């Protein structure tokens, strides 16, 4: 059929009526009903303050900041709660795999490495999707998949593979699976204060919850690790809250109270100190006034000052939103935090 005949057939009144009927019928079939919605589970926290059921949570931390230790502990907790947990570890050296595998066996969750699956990282999600879509909704919603770390499943954060990974995880959560992805910080902070890999803002867009972990190392070899769940740096679609863990001898335990951790980079220390002097002098300033005075005194660029204000708000600077959505900063006063770990 040539183009002119094709257009003539489309414009034929009879065919237009039939197409309209087909369209209305199909749209009716696609429409979510009350019965469909009744089968969708409400978002509940399955690990206090941190993990929501059937959602995708991305956890970002520096190398060595304790994310694997914490999430092996969380895997053990979830397994004891009756969930079927699979920990996909494509990032751990072989000498640690034995200890992790024994820990998993003792705590009734599955520890899975690349050499055992014989599946390349970027092909794992499609393979899981193909299997999950054939199981019952109840079975799928009882499963938790933990991916350690994102770079090993995305060909070192290649944009194409990263997009495919995130879209695949989204489909897994639509089937009811709870997904957790561990991710490394970037080497440099972005202008908005985040530490995500440059050029991959779709990571934040395509997850449900984005959490940052910060670590403070102690002289006895232990460390305190605290989460940051507050937007705009983090992302929150579930009831995530800041919490802390203590890690000693490679064992992580949740703390009852949240411990704020500020890690000021060497390049930021001088500027943070100068902003504090400004706040001591003027008591409280809105963001535009701070930026104006920083420009007058030639302390740093406007872009860098905005990054520092956002990155250290509620850590080095007290922050609140005033009238007309003004961003107000003052000297940080450390008070006991009442957030409990659950």
XYZ file of C-alpha atoms in Angstrom:
342
model
C 0.000 0.000 0.000
C 1.439 3.388 -1.019
C 1.405 6.449 1.220
C -1.594 8.144 -0.469
C -3.766 5.030 -0.100
C -2.649 4.657 3.517
C -3.744 8.256 4.302
C -7.025 7.689 2.453
C -7.720 4.575 4.559
C -6.942 6.435 7.812
C -9.310 9.255 6.845
C -12.120 6.897 5.894
C -15.019 7.526 8.337
C -15.594 3.814 8.923
C -11.947 3.195 9.764
C -11.864 6.274 12.018
C -14.846 4.935 13.985
C -13.250 1.492 14.304
C -9.949 3.021 15.439
C -11.750 5.094 18.051
C -13.533 1.979 19.346
C -10.245 0.070 19.482
C -8.552 2.968 21.298
C -11.319 3.303 23.906
C -11.386 -0.452 24.470
C -7.619 -0.611 24.925
C -7.506 2.402 27.241
C -10.246 0.817 29.338
C -8.227 -2.398 29.611
C -5.120 -0.450 30.642
C -6.848 1.640 33.330
C -5.980 0.731 36.930
C -9.083 -0.363 38.823
C -9.812 -0.348 42.561
C -9.097 -4.087 42.579
C -5.712 -3.485 40.938
C -4.812 -0.773 43.447
C -5.906 -2.972 46.364
C -3.125 -5.423 45.409
C -0.416 -2.721 45.615
C 1.293 -2.800 49.008
C 1.734 0.413 50.970
C 5.317 1.479 51.583
C 6.493 0.232 54.973
C 9.923 0.403 56.582
C 11.422 -3.077 56.846
C 14.640 -1.805 58.455
C 14.183 1.162 60.817
C 14.706 4.577 59.234
C 16.609 3.203 56.245
C 14.956 0.567 54.012
C 11.399 0.666 52.627
C 9.685 -2.423 51.237
C 9.346 -2.734 47.449
C 11.381 0.439 46.904
C 14.825 1.116 45.436
C 17.235 2.661 47.934
C 20.676 3.829 46.793
C 23.304 4.231 49.512
C 26.316 6.413 48.684
C 29.541 6.381 50.716
C 33.292 6.748 50.431
C 35.376 3.616 49.981
C 36.067 2.156 53.428
C 33.196 4.042 55.083
C 31.523 0.820 56.253
C 28.667 0.390 53.773
C 29.337 -3.305 53.091
C 29.714 -4.088 56.815
C 26.474 -2.250 57.634
C 24.463 -3.851 54.853
C 25.664 -7.359 55.618
C 24.290 -6.684 59.108
C 21.042 -5.341 57.620
C 20.807 -8.439 55.400
C 21.065 -10.601 58.534
C 18.375 -8.523 60.265
C 15.971 -8.766 57.315
C 16.495 -12.525 57.001
C 15.639 -12.964 60.680
C 12.458 -10.954 60.003
C 11.410 -13.634 57.507
C 12.405 -11.940 54.252
C 14.321 -13.775 51.521
C 17.539 -11.792 51.115
C 20.032 -12.144 48.261
C 23.276 -10.178 48.563
C 24.896 -9.809 45.112
C 28.535 -8.934 45.802
C 30.505 -8.295 42.625
C 32.999 -5.933 44.296
C 34.674 -7.804 47.171
C 38.196 -9.324 46.969
C 38.236 -13.099 47.185
C 39.929 -13.167 50.592
C 36.861 -11.486 52.142
C 34.310 -13.640 50.310
C 34.826 -16.636 52.596
C 34.027 -14.642 55.727
C 30.997 -12.993 54.118
C 29.675 -16.313 52.783
C 29.975 -17.921 56.236
C 28.186 -14.931 57.785
C 25.370 -15.314 55.253
C 25.065 -19.055 55.925
C 24.858 -18.414 59.687
C 22.130 -15.797 59.200
C 20.047 -17.498 56.504
C 20.558 -15.154 53.583
C 22.114 -15.813 50.173
C 25.581 -14.421 49.431
C 26.158 -14.440 45.671
C 29.402 -13.614 43.849
C 30.110 -13.068 40.160
C 32.309 -16.141 39.778
C 29.476 -18.348 41.093
C 26.763 -16.858 38.846
C 29.022 -16.704 35.774
C 26.850 -13.752 34.688
C 28.438 -10.427 33.772
C 27.338 -7.579 36.017
C 25.453 -5.640 33.342
C 23.492 -8.780 32.391
C 22.398 -9.696 35.921
C 19.324 -7.412 36.169
C 17.744 -8.633 32.898
C 18.278 -12.226 34.039
C 16.674 -11.539 37.428
C 13.750 -9.754 35.769
C 13.123 -12.699 33.486
C 12.840 -14.990 36.528
C 10.952 -12.623 38.856
C 8.107 -11.997 36.429
C 7.193 -15.694 36.635
C 6.846 -15.854 40.438
C 3.752 -14.954 42.459
C 3.315 -11.381 43.773
C 3.584 -12.642 47.365
C 6.847 -14.403 46.555
C 8.299 -11.345 44.820
C 7.318 -8.934 47.607
C 9.122 -11.125 50.143
C 12.447 -10.823 48.306
C 15.237 -8.327 49.006
C 18.084 -7.848 46.509
C 21.239 -6.003 47.619
C 23.717 -4.972 44.889
C 27.313 -4.219 45.944
C 28.418 -1.962 44.193
C 26.734 -0.120 41.338
C 29.865 0.287 39.222
C 30.260 -3.487 38.884
C 26.741 -3.815 37.420
C 27.040 -0.836 35.057
C 30.428 -1.305 33.391
C 32.069 1.341 35.621
C 29.068 3.719 35.547
C 28.829 3.773 31.761
C 25.782 6.021 31.039
C 24.042 3.450 28.820
C 24.507 0.549 31.246
C 23.640 2.750 34.235
C 20.331 3.781 32.649
C 19.514 0.148 31.838
C 20.397 -0.881 35.395
C 18.163 1.773 36.961
C 15.219 1.029 34.656
C 15.613 -2.686 35.349
C 15.603 -2.097 39.116
C 12.468 0.036 38.702
C 10.727 -2.933 37.063
C 11.867 -5.266 39.848
C 10.315 -2.965 42.455
C 7.100 -2.833 40.414
C 6.921 -6.604 40.811
C 7.314 -6.034 44.573
C 11.026 -6.775 45.103
C 12.907 -4.557 47.576
C 16.175 -3.371 45.998
C 19.220 -1.777 47.660
C 22.215 -0.541 45.672
C 25.518 0.450 47.272
C 27.423 3.160 45.422
C 30.790 4.935 45.727
C 31.178 8.674 46.254
C 32.743 10.812 43.594
C 36.222 12.224 44.181
C 34.956 15.815 44.076
C 31.789 17.509 45.335
C 29.297 18.922 42.847
C 28.005 22.507 42.912
C 24.933 21.473 44.917
C 27.025 19.740 47.570
C 26.378 16.175 46.437
C 29.112 13.604 45.980
C 27.527 11.644 43.120
C 29.522 10.738 40.031
C 29.587 13.654 37.594
C 27.114 13.511 34.711
C 24.815 10.921 36.285
C 22.004 12.925 37.843
C 19.602 10.259 36.532
C 20.784 8.091 39.437
C 19.012 10.393 41.866
C 16.015 10.772 39.568
C 15.486 7.051 39.086
C 15.555 5.799 42.670
C 13.020 6.074 45.480
C 15.414 6.919 48.294
C 18.973 8.218 48.162
C 21.003 8.047 51.372
C 24.547 9.240 52.084
C 26.810 7.651 54.706
C 29.567 9.549 56.495
C 32.196 7.914 58.717
C 34.214 9.165 61.666
C 37.249 7.073 62.612
C 38.316 6.650 66.251
C 41.701 5.950 67.830
C 40.655 2.471 69.023
C 40.097 1.359 65.407
C 36.322 1.658 65.554
C 34.223 4.052 63.499
C 30.876 5.788 63.755
C 28.857 5.878 60.550
C 25.854 8.178 60.174
C 23.300 8.449 57.405
C 22.117 11.623 55.742
C 18.562 11.321 54.429
C 17.417 14.935 54.222
C 16.677 16.558 50.842
C 17.852 18.344 48.786
C 21.147 16.464 48.946
C 19.514 13.125 49.642
C 16.149 11.935 48.297
C 13.234 10.710 50.343
C 10.029 9.053 49.103
C 9.673 6.815 52.136
C 9.912 7.471 55.866
C 13.712 7.468 55.954
C 15.430 9.244 58.853
C 18.999 9.934 59.885
C 20.566 7.219 62.040
C 23.996 5.976 63.117
C 25.934 2.733 63.531
C 29.069 1.800 65.440
C 31.534 -0.477 63.649
C 34.238 -2.327 65.565
C 36.128 -5.472 64.550
C 34.054 -5.508 61.338
C 30.781 -5.799 63.244
C 28.119 -3.079 62.842
C 25.582 -2.231 65.533
C 22.861 0.453 65.322
C 23.047 3.275 67.856
C 20.014 4.531 69.741
C 20.811 8.162 68.992
C 21.840 9.822 65.757
C 25.411 11.167 65.781
C 25.924 14.082 63.361
C 29.200 13.782 61.464
C 30.831 16.637 59.625
C 33.725 15.882 57.342
C 35.211 19.136 56.113
C 37.602 18.717 53.208
C 40.960 20.466 53.475
C 40.061 22.780 50.598
C 36.838 23.871 52.363
C 38.145 24.439 55.907
C 39.334 28.031 55.443
C 36.097 29.098 53.715
C 33.899 27.395 56.341
C 35.820 29.229 59.072
C 35.372 32.605 57.332
C 31.634 32.012 56.904
C 31.434 31.210 60.628
C 33.113 34.551 61.426
C 30.475 36.293 59.303
C 27.689 34.506 61.171
C 29.254 35.333 64.541
C 29.339 38.982 63.538
C 25.795 39.221 62.162
C 24.085 36.449 64.227
C 21.872 35.254 61.360
C 22.091 35.932 57.634
C 20.090 34.802 54.648
C 21.919 33.063 51.832
C 21.937 36.062 49.475
C 23.535 38.311 52.142
C 26.222 35.701 52.858
C 27.021 35.385 49.149
C 27.154 39.172 48.793
C 29.640 39.548 51.667
C 31.751 36.642 50.398
C 31.954 38.409 47.031
C 32.893 41.737 48.662
C 35.680 40.112 50.650
C 36.774 37.954 47.684
C 36.720 34.810 49.821
C 35.704 32.420 47.028
C 33.442 32.193 43.993
C 29.657 32.427 44.331
C 29.274 28.899 42.949
C 31.715 27.443 45.469
C 30.136 29.388 48.354
C 26.668 28.019 47.499
C 28.094 24.498 47.408
C 29.718 24.919 50.834
C 26.576 26.398 52.417
C 24.484 23.480 51.170
C 27.059 20.810 51.934
C 27.588 21.902 55.554
C 24.109 23.104 56.527
C 22.893 21.463 59.743
C 26.491 20.295 60.315
C 28.713 23.363 60.542
C 25.940 25.954 60.157
C 22.488 26.110 61.704
C 19.897 26.301 58.910
C 16.227 27.188 58.773
C 13.705 28.369 56.196
C 12.242 31.776 57.063
C 9.443 33.868 55.612
C 9.140 34.013 51.832
C 11.241 30.813 51.685
C 14.405 32.649 52.776
C 17.348 30.349 53.545
C 18.728 31.533 56.888
C 22.077 30.527 58.400
C 23.497 31.014 61.903
C 26.180 29.507 64.134
C 25.652 25.793 64.738
C 24.678 24.915 68.302
C 25.138 21.224 69.059
C 22.225 19.786 70.972
C 21.376 16.142 71.728
C 19.443 14.641 68.834
C 16.371 12.637 69.723
C 16.190 10.551 66.548
C 16.192 6.901 67.598
C 17.205 3.968 65.478
C 13.806 2.369 65.976
